[in-house]
Tab-separated table of C-alpha atoms in Angstrom:
chain	number	residue	atom	x	y	z
A	688	MET	CA	-0.307	-0.023	0.070
A	689	GLU	CA	1.317	3.351	-0.401
A	690	ARG	CA	1.353	5.325	2.390
A	691	ILE	CA	0.715	9.365	1.700
A	692	TYR	CA	2.120	11.330	4.924
A	693	PHE	CA	0.032	14.905	5.348
A	694	ASP	CA	1.734	15.648	8.878
A	695	TYR	CA	4.110	17.674	8.274
A	696	ALA	CA	3.901	20.150	11.405
A	697	ALA	CA	5.131	17.114	13.732
A	698	THR	CA	8.070	16.725	11.840
A	699	SER	CA	9.627	16.401	8.204
A	700	PRO	CA	11.066	13.850	6.073
A	701	VAL	CA	14.904	14.380	6.052
A	702	HIS	CA	15.630	15.940	2.900
A	703	PRO	CA	17.799	13.866	0.138
A	704	GLU	CA	20.668	16.045	0.260
A	705	VAL	CA	20.701	16.908	3.896
A	706	ILE	CA	21.459	13.435	4.323
A	707	GLU	CA	24.137	13.755	1.894
A	708	ILE	CA	25.543	16.250	3.609
A	709	VAL	CA	25.460	14.066	7.397
A	710	TYR	CA	26.485	11.233	6.077
A	711	ASP	CA	29.678	13.045	4.563
A	712	ALA	CA	29.761	14.584	7.772
A	713	MET	CA	29.993	11.522	9.892
A	714	LYS	CA	32.402	9.679	7.612
A	715	ASN	CA	35.112	12.701	7.350
A	716	HIS	CA	34.138	15.505	10.310
A	717	PHE	CA	34.680	13.495	13.020
A	718	GLY	CA	37.014	15.724	15.181
A	719	ASN	CA	35.649	18.073	18.926
A	720	ALA	CA	34.893	21.348	17.271
A	721	SER	CA	36.665	22.296	20.887
A	722	SER	CA	39.724	20.259	20.219
A	723	ILE	CA	42.565	22.057	18.669
A	724	HIS	CA	44.060	19.712	16.509
A	725	TYR	CA	43.401	19.734	12.269
A	726	PHE	CA	39.906	17.683	12.902
A	727	GLY	CA	38.799	20.169	15.295
A	728	ARG	CA	39.590	22.870	13.860
A	729	ASP	CA	37.813	21.434	10.504
A	730	SER	CA	35.155	20.576	12.749
A	731	ARG	CA	34.940	24.096	13.982
A	732	ARG	CA	35.481	25.834	10.474
A	733	ILE	CA	31.471	23.793	9.544
A	734	MET	CA	30.241	25.651	12.866
A	735	ASP	CA	30.793	28.910	12.081
A	736	ASP	CA	29.871	28.427	8.992
A	737	ALA	CA	26.732	27.036	10.079
A	738	LYS	CA	25.849	29.835	12.435
A	739	LYS	CA	26.817	32.818	9.506
A	740	VAL	CA	23.736	30.880	7.910
A	741	PHE	CA	21.268	30.336	10.673
A	742	ALA	CA	22.247	33.896	11.755
A	743	ASN	CA	21.837	35.652	8.327
A	744	SER	CA	18.342	33.504	7.776
A	745	ILE	CA	16.761	35.431	10.921
A	746	GLY	CA	18.934	39.008	10.856
A	747	ALA	CA	20.612	37.940	13.547
A	748	LYS	CA	24.296	37.720	14.126
A	749	PRO	CA	26.677	34.499	14.363
A	750	ASN	CA	27.899	35.070	17.972
A	751	GLU	CA	23.837	35.246	19.157
A	752	ILE	CA	23.110	32.102	17.715
A	753	VAL	CA	23.181	29.044	20.207
A	754	LEU	CA	23.366	25.528	19.021
A	755	THR	CA	20.652	23.327	21.532
A	756	SER	CA	19.097	19.544	20.944
A	757	GLY	CA	15.832	21.446	19.122
A	758	GLY	CA	12.938	23.651	19.813
A	759	THR	CA	12.332	22.084	23.257
A	760	GLU	CA	15.464	22.558	25.214
A	761	SER	CA	15.589	26.234	22.979
A	762	ASP	CA	12.280	27.247	24.664
A	763	ASN	CA	12.651	25.895	28.133
A	764	THR	CA	16.359	27.886	28.215
A	765	ALA	CA	14.740	31.122	27.117
A	766	ILE	CA	11.916	31.049	29.541
A	767	LEU	CA	13.818	29.369	32.574
A	768	GLU	CA	16.959	31.152	32.504
A	769	THR	CA	15.503	34.408	31.814
A	770	ALA	CA	12.388	34.408	34.504
A	771	LEU	CA	15.764	32.103	37.173
A	772	THR	CA	17.857	35.341	36.369
A	773	ARG	CA	16.205	38.079	36.431
A	774	GLU	CA	14.336	36.907	39.332
A	775	LYS	CA	14.978	39.861	41.708
A	776	GLU	CA	13.734	42.069	38.838
A	777	GLY	CA	10.656	40.969	38.787
A	778	LYS	CA	8.439	37.308	38.981
A	779	HIS	CA	5.580	38.436	36.269
A	780	ILE	CA	5.326	37.084	33.066
A	781	ILE	CA	3.220	36.941	29.773
A	782	THR	CA	2.547	34.304	27.605
A	783	THR	CA	-0.711	32.594	26.209
A	784	VAL	CA	-3.279	29.871	26.189
A	785	VAL	CA	-2.658	28.534	23.321
A	786	GLU	CA	1.563	27.934	23.001
A	787	HIS	CA	3.137	24.595	22.780
A	788	HIS	CA	3.669	22.447	25.318
A	789	ALA	CA	7.246	22.957	25.115
A	790	VAL	CA	6.798	27.152	26.426
A	791	LEU	CA	3.486	26.067	28.539
A	792	LYS	CA	5.388	23.039	30.976
A	793	PRO	CA	8.036	25.309	32.258
A	794	MET	CA	5.623	28.297	33.127
A	795	GLU	CA	3.420	25.300	35.254
A	796	TYR	CA	6.968	24.785	36.835
A	797	LEU	CA	7.983	28.789	36.747
A	798	GLU	CA	4.566	29.148	38.870
A	799	SER	CA	5.164	26.310	41.501
A	800	LEU	CA	8.224	28.406	42.606
A	801	GLY	CA	5.617	31.281	42.824
A	802	PHE	CA	6.425	33.376	39.620
A	803	ASP	CA	2.976	35.026	38.480
A	804	VAL	CA	2.248	33.840	34.736
A	805	THR	CA	-0.707	35.907	32.845
A	806	TYR	CA	-2.143	33.462	29.952
A	807	LEU	CA	-3.405	36.056	27.490
A	808	SER	CA	-6.839	34.959	26.191
A	809	VAL	CA	-7.068	34.785	22.096
A	810	ASP	CA	-10.291	34.966	20.298
A	811	GLU	CA	-11.826	32.362	17.571
A	812	PHE	CA	-9.458	32.916	14.936
A	813	GLY	CA	-6.461	31.952	17.396
A	814	MET	CA	-4.762	36.055	18.081
A	815	ILE	CA	-4.480	37.682	21.052
A	816	ASN	CA	-5.496	40.846	21.607
A	817	LEU	CA	-2.741	43.477	21.608
A	818	LYS	CA	-4.627	45.609	23.948
A	819	ASP	CA	-4.654	42.647	26.877
A	820	LEU	CA	-0.827	42.653	26.165
A	821	GLU	CA	-0.845	46.002	26.622
A	822	GLU	CA	-2.395	46.204	29.616
A	823	SER	CA	-1.091	43.157	31.272
A	824	LEU	CA	2.352	44.997	30.749
A	825	ARG	CA	4.280	45.400	34.255
A	826	GLU	CA	7.681	47.433	35.496
A	827	ASP	CA	8.230	43.612	37.475
A	828	THR	CA	7.532	41.755	33.702
A	829	THR	CA	10.535	40.334	33.045
A	830	LEU	CA	9.803	37.857	30.055
A	831	VAL	CA	7.053	37.365	27.302
A	832	SER	CA	6.379	35.215	25.112
A	833	ILE	CA	4.647	34.099	22.545
A	834	MET	CA	4.848	31.725	19.822
A	835	TYR	CA	5.505	33.116	16.025
A	836	GLY	CA	2.423	30.909	14.403
A	837	ASN	CA	0.311	28.440	16.115
A	838	ASN	CA	1.455	24.658	15.405
A	839	GLU	CA	-2.363	22.898	15.199
A	840	VAL	CA	-4.152	25.902	13.438
A	841	GLY	CA	-1.246	27.861	12.065
A	842	THR	CA	-2.375	31.200	12.875
A	843	LEU	CA	0.026	34.069	13.002
A	844	SER	CA	0.907	36.016	14.898
A	845	ASN	CA	1.425	39.990	15.192
A	846	VAL	CA	5.063	39.798	16.126
A	847	GLU	CA	6.375	43.226	15.061
A	848	ALA	CA	3.663	44.701	17.026
A	849	ILE	CA	4.218	42.639	20.128
A	850	GLY	CA	8.213	43.619	19.710
A	851	ASN	CA	7.084	47.699	19.525
A	852	ILE	CA	4.358	47.207	22.588
A	853	ILE	CA	7.089	46.006	24.814
A	854	GLN	CA	9.341	48.510	23.541
A	855	GLU	CA	7.466	50.649	24.119
A	856	SER	CA	6.408	49.928	27.672
A	857	LEU	CA	7.371	50.846	31.554
A	858	SER	CA	9.074	47.171	31.569
A	859	THR	CA	12.571	46.061	30.609
A	860	ALA	CA	10.256	42.543	29.301
A	861	TYR	CA	12.626	40.213	26.802
A	862	PHE	CA	10.389	39.044	24.328
A	863	HIS	CA	10.742	35.079	23.167
A	864	THR	CA	9.146	33.866	20.297
A	865	ASP	CA	9.070	30.099	19.829
A	866	ALA	CA	9.251	29.832	15.828
A	867	VAL	CA	9.530	26.570	15.196
A	868	GLN	CA	6.839	26.013	12.459
A	869	ALA	CA	7.487	29.340	10.966
A	870	TYR	CA	11.149	29.055	10.542
A	871	GLY	CA	11.883	28.426	7.181
A	872	LEU	CA	8.204	29.754	6.017
A	873	GLU	CA	7.877	33.150	7.043
A	874	ARG	CA	10.415	36.242	6.837
A	875	ILE	CA	11.945	36.640	10.290
A	876	ASP	CA	13.661	39.516	11.416
A	877	VAL	CA	14.590	39.809	15.175
A	878	LYS	CA	16.026	42.795	14.926
A	879	LYS	CA	13.260	44.433	12.980
A	880	ASP	CA	10.716	42.823	15.203
A	881	GLN	CA	12.574	43.539	18.538
A	882	ILE	CA	12.584	39.670	19.418
A	883	ASP	CA	15.141	38.817	22.005
A	884	LEU	CA	14.970	35.455	22.116
A	885	LEU	CA	13.872	32.850	19.287
A	886	SER	CA	13.249	29.176	19.578
A	887	THR	CA	13.967	26.901	16.090
A	888	SER	CA	14.531	22.898	15.654
A	889	SER	CA	15.318	21.271	12.440
A	890	HIS	CA	12.902	18.250	11.927
A	891	LYS	CA	10.844	20.441	10.973
A	892	ILE	CA	12.047	21.767	8.008
A	893	GLY	CA	14.012	18.371	6.683
A	894	GLY	CA	17.091	18.734	8.554
A	895	PRO	CA	17.804	16.342	11.388
A	896	LYS	CA	16.320	15.051	14.569
A	897	GLY	CA	17.590	16.475	17.987
A	898	ILE	CA	19.607	19.527	16.675
A	899	GLY	CA	18.044	23.188	16.555
A	900	PHE	CA	19.200	26.814	17.811
A	901	LEU	CA	18.019	29.490	20.191
A	902	TYR	CA	19.077	32.977	18.947
A	903	ILE	CA	19.721	35.106	22.085
A	904	ASN	CA	20.400	39.092	20.965
A	905	GLU	CA	23.974	39.543	22.318
A	906	SER	CA	22.895	42.063	25.025
A	907	ILE	CA	21.621	39.274	27.027
A	908	HIS	CA	23.061	36.860	29.214
A	909	LEU	CA	22.196	33.848	30.263
A	910	PRO	CA	23.959	31.066	32.392
A	911	SER	CA	23.788	28.079	30.252
A	912	PHE	CA	20.738	25.873	30.937
A	913	MET	CA	22.786	22.232	30.471
A	914	LEU	CA	26.010	22.300	32.951
A	915	GLY	CA	29.742	21.032	32.218
A	916	GLY	CA	31.731	22.023	29.515
A	917	GLU	CA	32.298	25.556	28.505
A	918	GLN	CA	30.925	24.813	24.799
A	919	GLU	CA	28.578	27.662	22.765
A	920	MET	CA	30.814	30.309	24.524
A	921	LYS	CA	29.948	29.043	27.777
A	922	ARG	CA	26.368	29.265	26.919
A	923	ARG	CA	25.817	25.738	26.292
A	924	ALA	CA	27.289	22.638	27.625
A	925	GLY	CA	28.057	19.588	25.158
A	926	THR	CA	30.035	18.838	22.775
A	927	GLU	CA	28.838	20.056	19.521
A	928	ASN	CA	27.120	17.670	16.864
A	929	ILE	CA	29.182	18.274	13.385
A	930	PRO	CA	26.759	15.615	11.422
A	931	ALA	CA	23.750	17.119	12.364
A	932	LEU	CA	24.367	20.961	12.336
A	933	ALA	CA	26.035	20.465	8.733
A	934	GLY	CA	22.642	18.963	7.947
A	935	PHE	CA	20.877	21.517	9.414
A	936	GLN	CA	22.539	24.379	7.782
A	937	LYS	CA	22.072	22.019	4.451
A	938	ALA	CA	18.200	22.487	5.236
A	939	VAL	CA	18.274	26.374	6.075
A	940	GLU	CA	19.919	27.359	2.458
A	941	ILE	CA	17.323	25.208	1.237
A	942	THR	CA	14.390	26.478	2.946
A	943	GLN	CA	16.083	30.448	2.250
A	944	LEU	CA	16.516	29.402	-1.343
A	945	THR	CA	12.442	28.102	-1.701
A	946	LYS	CA	10.156	29.482	0.416
A	947	GLU	CA	8.195	32.172	-1.366
A	948	SER	CA	7.483	29.268	-3.668
A	949	ARG	CA	6.851	26.835	-1.106
A	950	LYS	CA	4.269	29.330	0.101
A	951	VAL	CA	2.894	29.744	-2.769
A	952	GLU	CA	2.342	25.979	-3.942
A	953	TYR	CA	0.959	25.354	-0.392
A	954	ASN	CA	-2.148	28.067	-0.206
A	955	ASP	CA	-2.903	26.178	-3.496
A	956	PHE	CA	-2.917	22.731	-1.703
A	957	SER	CA	-5.158	24.131	0.755
A	958	THR	CA	-7.730	26.296	-2.356
A	959	HIS	CA	-7.514	23.368	-4.192
A	960	LEU	CA	-8.312	21.162	-0.831
A	961	VAL	CA	-11.417	23.473	0.072
A	962	LYS	CA	-13.013	23.275	-3.212
A	963	ARG	CA	-13.470	19.681	-3.660
A	964	LEU	CA	-14.456	19.888	-0.204
A	965	GLU	CA	-17.161	22.298	-0.862
A	966	GLU	CA	-18.317	20.179	-4.249
A	967	SER	CA	-18.831	17.493	-2.258
A	968	ASN	CA	-21.459	19.065	0.101
A	969	VAL	CA	-18.884	17.697	2.882
A	970	GLU	CA	-20.328	19.673	6.039
A	971	PHE	CA	-16.877	21.246	7.412
A	972	GLU	CA	-15.337	24.663	8.318
A	973	LEU	CA	-12.025	25.737	8.646
A	974	ASN	CA	-10.299	26.143	12.500
A	975	GLY	CA	-7.869	29.813	12.461
A	976	HIS	CA	-7.451	32.870	10.362
A	977	LEU	CA	-8.124	32.131	6.698
A	978	ASP	CA	-5.855	34.656	5.541
A	979	TYR	CA	-2.529	34.770	8.142
A	980	ARG	CA	-1.843	31.812	8.760
A	981	LEU	CA	1.335	29.730	7.721
A	982	MET	CA	0.719	27.994	4.410
A	983	HIS	CA	1.498	24.778	5.233
A	984	ILE	CA	-1.247	24.522	8.610
A	985	ILE	CA	-4.750	23.475	7.230
A	986	ASN	CA	-7.210	22.453	10.541
A	987	ILE	CA	-11.122	21.580	9.726
A	988	TRP	CA	-13.843	20.374	11.309
A	989	PHE	CA	-15.629	17.918	9.805
A	990	LYS	CA	-19.071	18.010	11.636
A	991	GLY	CA	-19.935	15.199	13.163
A	992	VAL	CA	-17.342	13.043	12.447
A	993	SER	CA	-15.058	12.315	15.404
A	994	SER	CA	-11.318	13.145	14.634
A	995	GLU	CA	-10.120	9.663	15.818
A	996	GLN	CA	-11.872	7.595	13.826
A	997	LEU	CA	-11.402	9.464	10.995
A	998	LEU	CA	-7.292	9.026	11.922
A	999	LEU	CA	-8.278	5.749	12.148
A	1000	LEU	CA	-9.663	5.020	8.699
A	1001	LEU	CA	-7.094	7.331	7.252
A	1002	ASP	CA	-4.423	5.661	8.506
A	1003	LEU	CA	-6.107	2.069	6.988
A	1004	SER	CA	-6.409	4.007	3.958
A	1005	GLY	CA	-2.848	4.912	3.775
A	1006	ILE	CA	-2.970	8.729	4.674
A	1007	SER	CA	-1.412	10.149	7.358
A	1008	ILE	CA	-2.632	12.901	9.267
A	1009	SER	CA	-3.379	14.530	12.846
A	1010	ALA	CA	-5.848	15.850	15.176
A	1011	GLY	CA	-3.662	17.864	17.175
A	1012	SER	CA	-0.151	18.608	18.407
A	1013	ALA	CA	2.811	15.304	17.835
A	1014	CYS	CA	3.701	16.228	21.986
A	1015	THR	CA	0.018	15.146	22.742
A	1016	ALA	CA	-1.357	12.731	20.184
A	1017	GLY	CA	-0.589	9.942	22.372
A	1018	ASN	CA	-2.892	10.558	24.364
A	1019	ILE	CA	-7.268	11.461	24.589
A	1020	ASP	CA	-6.654	14.905	25.813
A	1021	PRO	CA	-8.739	17.425	23.851
A	1022	SER	CA	-6.953	20.056	21.718
A	1023	HIS	CA	-5.912	23.352	24.343
A	1024	VAL	CA	-5.613	25.688	21.339
A	1025	LEU	CA	-8.718	24.575	20.013
A	1026	MET	CA	-10.556	24.671	23.246
A	1027	ALA	CA	-9.456	28.031	24.202
A	1028	MET	CA	-10.265	29.179	20.598
A	1029	TYR	CA	-14.254	27.942	21.072
A	1030	GLY	CA	-14.800	26.522	24.666
A	1031	GLU	CA	-13.994	23.187	26.497
A	1032	LYS	CA	-18.006	22.280	25.326
A	1033	SER	CA	-17.299	22.751	21.605
A	1034	GLN	CA	-17.889	19.809	19.144
A	1035	ARG	CA	-14.806	20.908	17.324
A	1036	VAL	CA	-12.861	20.378	19.910
A	1037	ASN	CA	-13.246	16.193	19.215
A	1038	GLU	CA	-14.048	16.561	15.139
A	1039	SER	CA	-11.194	18.311	14.080
A	1040	VAL	CA	-8.167	17.531	12.106
A	1041	ARG	CA	-5.044	19.209	11.251
A	1042	ILE	CA	-3.631	18.408	7.931
A	1043	SER	CA	0.372	19.849	6.888
A	1044	PHE	CA	1.710	19.873	3.584
A	1045	GLY	CA	5.639	19.289	2.968
A	1046	ILE	CA	8.566	18.383	-0.190
A	1047	GLU	CA	6.475	15.029	-0.593
A	1048	THR	CA	2.910	16.821	-1.353
A	1049	THR	CA	1.802	17.205	-4.592
A	1050	MET	CA	-1.214	18.043	-6.046
A	1051	GLU	CA	-2.324	14.410	-7.025
A	1052	SER	CA	-1.860	13.613	-2.984
A	1053	ILE	CA	-4.540	16.107	-2.364
A	1054	ASP	CA	-6.626	14.986	-4.618
A	1055	TYR	CA	-6.442	12.094	-3.081
A	1056	LEU	CA	-6.743	12.765	0.229
A	1057	ALA	CA	-9.833	14.823	-0.950
A	1058	ASN	CA	-11.252	11.779	-2.174
A	1059	GLU	CA	-10.924	9.277	1.417
A	1060	LEU	CA	-12.111	12.077	3.003
A	1061	ILE	CA	-15.232	12.215	1.362
A	1062	ARG	CA	-15.893	8.762	1.710
A	1063	LEU	CA	-14.973	8.323	5.056
A	1064	ILE	CA	-17.301	10.761	6.211
A	1065	LYS	CA	-20.047	10.027	4.520
A	1066	LYS	CA	-19.663	6.899	5.401
A	1067	LEU	CA	-18.737	7.454	9.157
A	1068	LYS	CA	-22.793	9.467	8.476
A	1069	LYS	CA	-24.859	7.308	7.545
C-alpha cells in the first residue's frame, strides 16, 4: 500500500541533499570542535559556517546563535533561564493559552516556584488582543513569550506589533518567540521585530532530529541551561553534534531559497482541498485565521465526525494526518488550542483534524486525500 504523509507540522522527512551532507560529516568530519588540532579545527569551521547561515536567515549575528537539541530545549532555556536570572527584577511573565507545551510546561513549573504568569486569551481565530498584552505589561514583567505561528491551527501572531508594544512599555521584559513552525517559511527579522530570544528546530524543515538553535540577543547574558563544559561561549555545555549541524545548515539553505515558492504552492494545496470538499457537500469549517496563517497548516472541523475515528480510517487507507500537536497525539486529551478558541464544550474540539504539507506533497496526493475524506466522512455519517 502506498502511504501518503500529511503531518509535516509534527516532523518532516529528511531532505535527500541533507542526508548526503550528514553522511559525509559523519564519515569525514568527526573531530571535537573544542580540540585545537586539525580535526577539531575542521569541525569548528563547519560550526562557524553553519552559524553564519543561521544568523543570516533571521537577521542576527553569528555570535547570537546558540546550538541546542531542538525546540523544546530552546524554549526551556529561554524561559527558565530568563525567569531565574531576572528573579530579583520581577517575577511576572506573560504568555498565551495556545502555546506549545514546551512553553506551557516551563510556565507551570515557574508558577510552582512563586512566579506570576499571565495567560493571554485568544479569539476564535487564535489571535491575542494586542490591547490585552499592553494592559498586562507591568514594571516587574521580565519576559513575554508568544509563539510566531501556531502549530495546530497555523495562525500567525503579529510579531512586529508585539515587539513594539513591549519596547514602548514601562517594563524591561525580554520578548521570546517560539518560531519552530514558522522558521523556514516566514520572513523573520529579529532586529526589526525587536525579538530578544527565538527558538527553532531542524526536523521541522527537512533537517535531522536532535538539533536546533536559540537566538539570544547579544545584549542578554543567560547562564548555560546544561552544566558541564564551556562550549558555545559558556552558554550551552556539551560537545557539538557536527553531522546534525551540517545537515541543519543544508536544510536552512534549501528553505531560504524555496520558501516563497513553497508558500504559494501550499496555499494552492489548501485552496484545492477546500474546493473539493465544498463540491462534495461535506459539512466542514476551517479553524483559525484564513489569511494570516502558516500556509503549510490547515485545520478542519468536519461536523459530526469523530476526529479519532477519521484518523484511524485514513491510516488504514495509507494517509497520515493528525488531530493536533504531535506531543499530545499519544493521549486522548482534547486540543487545548481549540478549547481556547471555541470553548471546552465546542464540538470542534473532538471533530477537527490538522493537515500539514511539505516537500513530498503533490496536487495528486491532495486529490487522493480529498477523495478518501469525502468517502469516509459519508460512511461515518450514515
